């Protein structure tokens, strides 16, 4: 069943969208590996890593709305475009990216801050992947392609 969904996603998703999701996956895996390394080597708590990852997932699900996904009849696939709401979310996301170190630095500092931000970023990437995949599958179901 998962293989069938994966094949449908590859077939009916815009190449640019697929490449973005692949890039998010690679970045997420690298960041998770670094966080695991920091948990094992330094005094960074696993609980803080999990909290960072989960809060990142919440942000990622919200931020995934930057791209409004829709069916493109001419190319026969799902594409993503940035609309007004997506632009507003993009501005809020950039504000979050640039200010999170300042605000989180009031509770955590040094290596734990670095690891916490990495775990949040990895969670954000994971949330974006999950939400984008969910939205694409929803479009394919609505079109009765699944």
Short mmCIF file of N, CA and C in Angstrom, two decimals:
data_model
loop_
_atom_site.label_atom_id
_atom_site.label_comp_id
_atom_site.label_asym_id
_atom_site.label_seq_id
_atom_site.Cartn_x
_atom_site.Cartn_y
_atom_site.Cartn_z
N UNK A 1 0.82 -1.19 0.00
CA UNK A 1 0.00 0.00 0.00
C UNK A 1 0.87 1.26 0.00
N UNK A 2 1.91 1.29 0.84
CA UNK A 2 2.78 2.45 0.89
C UNK A 2 3.51 2.64 -0.43
N UNK A 3 3.90 1.54 -1.05
CA UNK A 3 4.60 1.61 -2.33
C UNK A 3 3.69 2.21 -3.40
N UNK A 4 2.41 1.86 -3.36
CA UNK A 4 1.46 2.39 -4.33
C UNK A 4 1.31 3.90 -4.15
N UNK A 5 1.20 4.36 -2.89
CA UNK A 5 1.10 5.79 -2.62
C UNK A 5 2.35 6.52 -3.07
N UNK A 6 3.50 5.93 -2.78
CA UNK A 6 4.77 6.54 -3.17
C UNK A 6 4.85 6.68 -4.68
N UNK A 7 4.43 5.65 -5.40
CA UNK A 7 4.45 5.70 -6.87
C UNK A 7 3.49 6.77 -7.40
N UNK A 8 2.30 6.87 -6.79
CA UNK A 8 1.35 7.90 -7.21
C UNK A 8 1.90 9.30 -6.94
N UNK A 9 2.55 9.47 -5.80
CA UNK A 9 3.13 10.78 -5.48
C UNK A 9 4.19 11.16 -6.49
N UNK A 10 5.05 10.20 -6.86
CA UNK A 10 6.09 10.49 -7.85
C UNK A 10 5.48 10.83 -9.20
N UNK A 11 4.44 10.10 -9.56
CA UNK A 11 3.83 10.28 -10.88
C UNK A 11 3.09 11.60 -11.01
N UNK A 12 2.40 12.01 -9.94
CA UNK A 12 1.51 13.16 -10.06
C UNK A 12 1.99 14.42 -9.33
N UNK A 13 3.26 14.47 -8.93
CA UNK A 13 3.78 15.67 -8.29
C UNK A 13 4.74 16.39 -9.23
N UNK A 14 4.69 17.70 -9.19
CA UNK A 14 5.60 18.54 -9.96
C UNK A 14 7.04 18.23 -9.52
N UNK A 15 7.95 18.19 -10.47
CA UNK A 15 9.36 17.86 -10.20
C UNK A 15 9.98 18.81 -9.18
N UNK A 16 9.65 20.10 -9.29
CA UNK A 16 10.19 21.08 -8.34
C UNK A 16 9.72 20.78 -6.91
N UNK A 17 8.47 20.40 -6.78
CA UNK A 17 7.92 20.07 -5.47
C UNK A 17 8.59 18.82 -4.90
N UNK A 18 8.79 17.82 -5.74
CA UNK A 18 9.47 16.59 -5.31
C UNK A 18 10.89 16.90 -4.86
N UNK A 19 11.59 17.73 -5.63
CA UNK A 19 12.96 18.08 -5.27
C UNK A 19 13.03 18.85 -3.96
N UNK A 20 12.06 19.74 -3.71
CA UNK A 20 12.01 20.45 -2.43
C UNK A 20 11.84 19.47 -1.27
N UNK A 21 10.93 18.52 -1.44
CA UNK A 21 10.70 17.55 -0.37
C UNK A 21 11.93 16.67 -0.14
N UNK A 22 12.62 16.32 -1.20
CA UNK A 22 13.86 15.55 -1.05
C UNK A 22 14.91 16.36 -0.31
N UNK A 23 15.03 17.64 -0.64
CA UNK A 23 15.99 18.51 0.04
C UNK A 23 15.63 18.63 1.52
N UNK A 24 14.35 18.82 1.83
CA UNK A 24 13.91 18.89 3.22
C UNK A 24 14.26 17.60 3.96
N UNK A 25 14.09 16.47 3.29
CA UNK A 25 14.39 15.18 3.92
C UNK A 25 15.88 15.05 4.22
N UNK A 26 16.72 15.42 3.28
CA UNK A 26 18.17 15.34 3.50
C UNK A 26 18.59 16.26 4.65
N UNK A 27 18.10 17.49 4.64
CA UNK A 27 18.43 18.43 5.70
C UNK A 27 17.96 17.90 7.06
N UNK A 28 16.74 17.37 7.08
CA UNK A 28 16.20 16.84 8.33
C UNK A 28 17.05 15.69 8.87
N UNK A 29 17.44 14.77 8.00
CA UNK A 29 18.24 13.61 8.43
C UNK A 29 19.59 14.07 8.99
N UNK A 30 20.23 15.03 8.32
CA UNK A 30 21.52 15.54 8.80
C UNK A 30 21.34 16.20 10.17
N UNK A 31 20.32 17.01 10.31
CA UNK A 31 20.10 17.69 11.58
C UNK A 31 19.76 16.72 12.71
N UNK A 32 18.95 15.73 12.43
CA UNK A 32 18.63 14.73 13.44
C UNK A 32 19.89 13.98 13.86
N UNK A 33 20.75 13.66 12.91
CA UNK A 33 22.01 12.98 13.23
C UNK A 33 22.88 13.85 14.14
N UNK A 34 22.94 15.14 13.86
CA UNK A 34 23.73 16.05 14.69
C UNK A 34 23.14 16.14 16.09
N UNK A 35 21.81 16.23 16.18
CA UNK A 35 21.16 16.31 17.49
C UNK A 35 21.41 15.02 18.28
N UNK A 36 21.29 13.88 17.63
CA UNK A 36 21.56 12.60 18.32
C UNK A 36 23.00 12.57 18.81
N UNK A 37 23.93 13.03 17.98
CA UNK A 37 25.33 13.10 18.38
C UNK A 37 25.49 14.00 19.61
N UNK A 38 24.86 15.16 19.59
CA UNK A 38 24.95 16.09 20.73
C UNK A 38 24.33 15.49 21.99
N UNK A 39 23.24 14.75 21.84
CA UNK A 39 22.61 14.11 23.01
C UNK A 39 23.55 13.06 23.59
N UNK A 40 24.21 12.30 22.73
CA UNK A 40 25.10 11.24 23.21
C UNK A 40 26.42 11.77 23.77
N UNK A 41 26.97 12.82 23.18
CA UNK A 41 28.29 13.31 23.55
C UNK A 41 28.24 14.40 24.62
N UNK A 42 27.35 15.38 24.46
CA UNK A 42 27.33 16.51 25.40
C UNK A 42 26.23 16.31 26.44
N UNK A 43 25.95 17.36 27.15
CA UNK A 43 24.95 17.29 28.21
C UNK A 43 23.59 17.78 27.74
N UNK A 44 23.34 17.71 26.46
CA UNK A 44 22.05 18.12 25.91
C UNK A 44 21.04 17.04 26.24
N UNK A 45 19.93 17.43 26.85
CA UNK A 45 18.96 16.43 27.31
C UNK A 45 18.10 15.90 26.16
N UNK A 46 17.84 14.62 26.18
CA UNK A 46 16.97 14.02 25.16
C UNK A 46 15.56 14.61 25.20
N UNK A 47 15.11 14.96 26.40
CA UNK A 47 13.77 15.54 26.54
C UNK A 47 13.68 16.87 25.79
N UNK A 48 14.72 17.68 25.93
CA UNK A 48 14.74 18.97 25.24
C UNK A 48 14.79 18.78 23.72
N UNK A 49 15.49 17.76 23.28
CA UNK A 49 15.55 17.45 21.84
C UNK A 49 14.17 17.05 21.32
N UNK A 50 13.46 16.25 22.08
CA UNK A 50 12.12 15.81 21.67
C UNK A 50 11.15 16.98 21.68
N UNK A 51 11.22 17.83 22.70
CA UNK A 51 10.36 19.01 22.75
C UNK A 51 10.64 19.92 21.55
N UNK A 52 11.90 20.11 21.23
CA UNK A 52 12.26 20.92 20.07
C UNK A 52 11.73 20.33 18.78
N UNK A 53 11.87 19.02 18.63
CA UNK A 53 11.42 18.35 17.41
C UNK A 53 9.89 18.45 17.27
N UNK A 54 9.18 18.20 18.35
CA UNK A 54 7.71 18.25 18.30
C UNK A 54 7.22 19.67 18.04
N UNK A 55 7.83 20.66 18.71
CA UNK A 55 7.42 22.05 18.45
C UNK A 55 7.75 22.44 17.01
N UNK A 56 8.85 21.92 16.48
CA UNK A 56 9.20 22.16 15.09
C UNK A 56 8.18 21.55 14.14
N UNK A 57 7.66 20.37 14.47
CA UNK A 57 6.64 19.74 13.63
C UNK A 57 5.41 20.64 13.54
N UNK A 58 5.01 21.19 14.68
CA UNK A 58 3.84 22.09 14.69
C UNK A 58 4.09 23.30 13.80
N UNK A 59 5.26 23.90 13.93
CA UNK A 59 5.61 25.04 13.07
C UNK A 59 5.65 24.61 11.60
N UNK A 60 6.23 23.44 11.33
CA UNK A 60 6.34 22.94 9.96
C UNK A 60 5.00 22.70 9.30
N UNK A 61 4.04 22.19 10.05
CA UNK A 61 2.71 21.95 9.50
C UNK A 61 2.06 23.29 9.14
N UNK A 62 2.25 24.29 9.99
CA UNK A 62 1.72 25.62 9.71
C UNK A 62 2.43 26.24 8.51
N UNK A 63 3.75 26.11 8.47
CA UNK A 63 4.56 26.74 7.42
C UNK A 63 4.37 26.05 6.08
N UNK A 64 3.98 24.80 6.07
CA UNK A 64 3.78 24.10 4.80
C UNK A 64 2.71 24.79 3.96
N UNK A 65 1.90 25.62 4.58
CA UNK A 65 0.84 26.34 3.86
C UNK A 65 1.41 27.46 2.98
N UNK A 66 2.72 27.74 3.09
CA UNK A 66 3.33 28.76 2.23
C UNK A 66 3.00 28.45 0.77
N UNK A 67 3.08 27.18 0.41
CA UNK A 67 2.76 26.77 -0.96
C UNK A 67 1.35 26.23 -1.01
N UNK A 68 0.51 26.87 -1.79
CA UNK A 68 -0.85 26.38 -2.00
C UNK A 68 -0.77 25.33 -3.10
N UNK A 69 -1.14 24.13 -2.77
CA UNK A 69 -1.07 23.03 -3.73
C UNK A 69 -2.36 22.96 -4.53
N UNK A 70 -2.22 22.73 -5.82
CA UNK A 70 -3.38 22.62 -6.69
C UNK A 70 -3.04 21.71 -7.87
N UNK A 71 -4.09 21.30 -8.57
CA UNK A 71 -3.93 20.43 -9.72
C UNK A 71 -3.70 21.28 -10.96
N UNK A 72 -2.66 20.96 -11.70
CA UNK A 72 -2.34 21.67 -12.94
C UNK A 72 -2.78 20.78 -14.10
N UNK A 73 -3.86 21.19 -14.76
CA UNK A 73 -4.43 20.39 -15.86
C UNK A 73 -3.45 20.23 -17.03
N UNK A 74 -2.71 21.29 -17.35
CA UNK A 74 -1.84 21.24 -18.52
C UNK A 74 -0.68 20.25 -18.33
N UNK A 75 -0.15 20.17 -17.11
CA UNK A 75 0.96 19.25 -16.84
C UNK A 75 0.50 17.94 -16.20
N UNK A 76 -0.78 17.89 -15.83
CA UNK A 76 -1.35 16.70 -15.22
C UNK A 76 -0.62 16.29 -13.94
N UNK A 77 -0.35 17.30 -13.07
CA UNK A 77 0.28 17.01 -11.79
C UNK A 77 -0.07 18.07 -10.76
N UNK A 78 0.34 17.82 -9.52
CA UNK A 78 0.10 18.74 -8.42
C UNK A 78 1.28 19.71 -8.35
N UNK A 79 0.96 21.01 -8.32
CA UNK A 79 2.01 22.02 -8.23
C UNK A 79 1.75 22.90 -7.01
N UNK A 80 2.78 23.61 -6.60
CA UNK A 80 2.65 24.51 -5.47
C UNK A 80 2.96 25.93 -5.89
N UNK A 81 2.10 26.86 -5.48
CA UNK A 81 2.32 28.27 -5.76
C UNK A 81 2.17 29.06 -4.46
N UNK A 82 2.82 30.20 -4.41
CA UNK A 82 2.73 31.07 -3.25
C UNK A 82 1.64 32.10 -3.53
N UNK A 83 0.61 32.12 -2.67
CA UNK A 83 -0.44 33.12 -2.80
C UNK A 83 -0.27 34.17 -1.70
N UNK A 84 -1.24 35.03 -1.51
CA UNK A 84 -1.13 36.11 -0.51
C UNK A 84 -0.98 35.54 0.89
N UNK A 85 -1.80 34.56 1.23
CA UNK A 85 -1.70 33.94 2.57
C UNK A 85 -0.34 33.28 2.73
N UNK A 86 0.12 32.60 1.69
CA UNK A 86 1.44 31.97 1.73
C UNK A 86 2.55 32.99 1.91
N UNK A 87 2.41 34.15 1.26
CA UNK A 87 3.39 35.23 1.42
C UNK A 87 3.43 35.75 2.84
N UNK A 88 2.27 35.92 3.45
CA UNK A 88 2.21 36.36 4.85
C UNK A 88 2.86 35.33 5.76
N UNK A 89 2.55 34.06 5.53
CA UNK A 89 3.15 33.00 6.33
C UNK A 89 4.66 32.97 6.13
N UNK A 90 5.11 33.21 4.91
CA UNK A 90 6.54 33.24 4.63
C UNK A 90 7.24 34.35 5.43
N UNK A 91 6.63 35.53 5.48
CA UNK A 91 7.19 36.64 6.27
C UNK A 91 7.22 36.27 7.75
N UNK A 92 6.15 35.68 8.26
CA UNK A 92 6.12 35.25 9.66
C UNK A 92 7.17 34.17 9.93
N UNK A 93 7.36 33.27 8.98
CA UNK A 93 8.36 32.21 9.13
C UNK A 93 9.77 32.79 9.18
N UNK A 94 10.06 33.75 8.31
CA UNK A 94 11.38 34.39 8.35
C UNK A 94 11.59 35.12 9.68
N UNK A 95 10.54 35.77 10.18
CA UNK A 95 10.63 36.43 11.48
C UNK A 95 10.95 35.41 12.57
N UNK A 96 10.28 34.28 12.52
CA UNK A 96 10.53 33.19 13.47
C UNK A 96 11.97 32.70 13.37
N UNK A 97 12.46 32.50 12.15
CA UNK A 97 13.82 32.00 11.95
C UNK A 97 14.85 32.97 12.54
N UNK A 98 14.67 34.25 12.28
CA UNK A 98 15.67 35.23 12.70
C UNK A 98 15.59 35.61 14.17
N UNK A 99 14.45 35.37 14.83
CA UNK A 99 14.32 35.77 16.23
C UNK A 99 14.34 34.61 17.22
N UNK A 100 14.25 33.39 16.75
CA UNK A 100 14.17 32.27 17.69
C UNK A 100 15.42 32.13 18.55
N UNK A 101 16.59 32.40 18.01
CA UNK A 101 17.81 32.30 18.79
C UNK A 101 17.79 33.29 19.95
N UNK A 102 17.33 34.50 19.68
CA UNK A 102 17.26 35.52 20.73
C UNK A 102 16.33 35.08 21.85
N UNK A 103 15.12 34.66 21.49
CA UNK A 103 14.13 34.30 22.51
C UNK A 103 14.49 33.00 23.22
N UNK A 104 14.95 32.01 22.48
CA UNK A 104 15.32 30.75 23.12
C UNK A 104 16.59 30.90 23.95
N UNK A 105 17.46 31.84 23.56
CA UNK A 105 18.70 32.08 24.28
C UNK A 105 18.48 32.57 25.69
N UNK A 106 17.27 33.00 26.02
CA UNK A 106 16.97 33.44 27.38
C UNK A 106 16.76 32.26 28.32
N UNK A 107 16.50 31.07 27.77
CA UNK A 107 16.31 29.88 28.59
C UNK A 107 17.43 28.87 28.44
N UNK A 108 18.02 28.82 27.26
CA UNK A 108 19.06 27.83 26.96
C UNK A 108 20.22 28.58 26.32
N UNK A 109 21.45 28.11 26.57
CA UNK A 109 22.59 28.77 25.92
C UNK A 109 23.65 27.75 25.53
N UNK A 110 24.57 28.16 24.69
CA UNK A 110 25.69 27.31 24.28
C UNK A 110 25.26 26.16 23.39
N UNK A 111 25.92 25.03 23.58
CA UNK A 111 25.63 23.83 22.78
C UNK A 111 24.18 23.39 22.91
N UNK A 112 23.57 23.41 24.10
CA UNK A 112 22.15 23.04 24.17
C UNK A 112 21.25 23.92 23.31
N UNK A 113 21.56 25.22 23.21
CA UNK A 113 20.78 26.10 22.35
C UNK A 113 20.93 25.69 20.89
N UNK A 114 22.16 25.43 20.49
CA UNK A 114 22.44 24.98 19.12
C UNK A 114 21.67 23.69 18.82
N UNK A 115 21.75 22.72 19.71
CA UNK A 115 21.08 21.44 19.49
C UNK A 115 19.56 21.61 19.51
N UNK A 116 19.05 22.48 20.38
CA UNK A 116 17.60 22.70 20.44
C UNK A 116 17.11 23.33 19.14
N UNK A 117 17.85 24.31 18.63
CA UNK A 117 17.45 24.95 17.37
C UNK A 117 17.53 23.95 16.22
N UNK A 118 18.56 23.11 16.22
CA UNK A 118 18.63 22.08 15.17
C UNK A 118 17.46 21.11 15.27
N UNK A 119 17.10 20.70 16.48
CA UNK A 119 15.97 19.77 16.62
C UNK A 119 14.67 20.44 16.20
N UNK A 120 14.51 21.74 16.50
CA UNK A 120 13.32 22.45 16.04
C UNK A 120 13.29 22.56 14.52
N UNK A 121 14.43 22.84 13.93
CA UNK A 121 14.49 22.97 12.47
C UNK A 121 14.21 21.63 11.80
N UNK A 122 14.77 20.56 12.36
CA UNK A 122 14.49 19.22 11.82
C UNK A 122 13.00 18.90 11.92
N UNK A 123 12.41 19.24 13.05
CA UNK A 123 10.97 19.04 13.21
C UNK A 123 10.17 19.86 12.22
N UNK A 124 10.62 21.09 11.96
CA UNK A 124 9.95 21.94 10.98
C UNK A 124 9.99 21.30 9.59
N UNK A 125 11.15 20.79 9.22
CA UNK A 125 11.27 20.11 7.91
C UNK A 125 10.34 18.89 7.86
N UNK A 126 10.30 18.13 8.94
CA UNK A 126 9.46 16.94 9.00
C UNK A 126 7.98 17.33 8.90
N UNK A 127 7.58 18.38 9.60
CA UNK A 127 6.20 18.86 9.53
C UNK A 127 5.81 19.31 8.14
N UNK A 128 6.74 19.98 7.45
CA UNK A 128 6.46 20.41 6.08
C UNK A 128 6.29 19.21 5.16
N UNK A 129 7.14 18.20 5.33
CA UNK A 129 7.05 16.99 4.50
C UNK A 129 5.72 16.29 4.74
N UNK A 130 5.37 16.10 6.00
CA UNK A 130 4.12 15.41 6.35
C UNK A 130 2.91 16.15 5.78
N UNK A 131 2.86 17.46 6.00
CA UNK A 131 1.69 18.22 5.56
C UNK A 131 1.59 18.28 4.04
N UNK A 132 2.72 18.46 3.36
CA UNK A 132 2.70 18.50 1.90
C UNK A 132 2.22 17.17 1.34
N UNK A 133 2.76 16.08 1.88
CA UNK A 133 2.35 14.74 1.42
C UNK A 133 0.85 14.54 1.66
N UNK A 134 0.37 14.94 2.83
CA UNK A 134 -1.05 14.82 3.15
C UNK A 134 -1.91 15.61 2.17
N UNK A 135 -1.50 16.84 1.88
CA UNK A 135 -2.28 17.68 0.96
C UNK A 135 -2.29 17.13 -0.47
N UNK A 136 -1.16 16.61 -0.92
CA UNK A 136 -1.09 16.03 -2.26
C UNK A 136 -2.01 14.80 -2.34
N UNK A 137 -1.96 13.95 -1.33
CA UNK A 137 -2.84 12.77 -1.32
C UNK A 137 -4.31 13.18 -1.28
N UNK A 138 -4.62 14.25 -0.57
CA UNK A 138 -6.00 14.74 -0.51
C UNK A 138 -6.45 15.20 -1.89
N UNK A 139 -5.59 15.89 -2.63
CA UNK A 139 -5.92 16.33 -3.99
C UNK A 139 -6.13 15.12 -4.90
N UNK A 140 -5.24 14.14 -4.79
CA UNK A 140 -5.36 12.95 -5.64
C UNK A 140 -6.63 12.16 -5.33
N UNK A 141 -7.02 12.11 -4.05
CA UNK A 141 -8.28 11.44 -3.68
C UNK A 141 -9.48 12.20 -4.25
N UNK A 142 -9.44 13.53 -4.17
CA UNK A 142 -10.54 14.34 -4.68
C UNK A 142 -10.71 14.17 -6.19
N UNK A 143 -9.60 13.96 -6.87
CA UNK A 143 -9.64 13.74 -8.32
C UNK A 143 -9.89 12.28 -8.68
N UNK A 144 -10.04 11.45 -7.64
CA UNK A 144 -10.28 10.01 -7.80
C UNK A 144 -9.15 9.32 -8.56
N UNK A 145 -7.92 9.78 -8.32
CA UNK A 145 -6.74 9.15 -8.90
C UNK A 145 -6.17 8.09 -7.96
N UNK A 146 -6.73 7.99 -6.78
CA UNK A 146 -6.29 6.99 -5.81
C UNK A 146 -7.44 6.04 -5.52
#
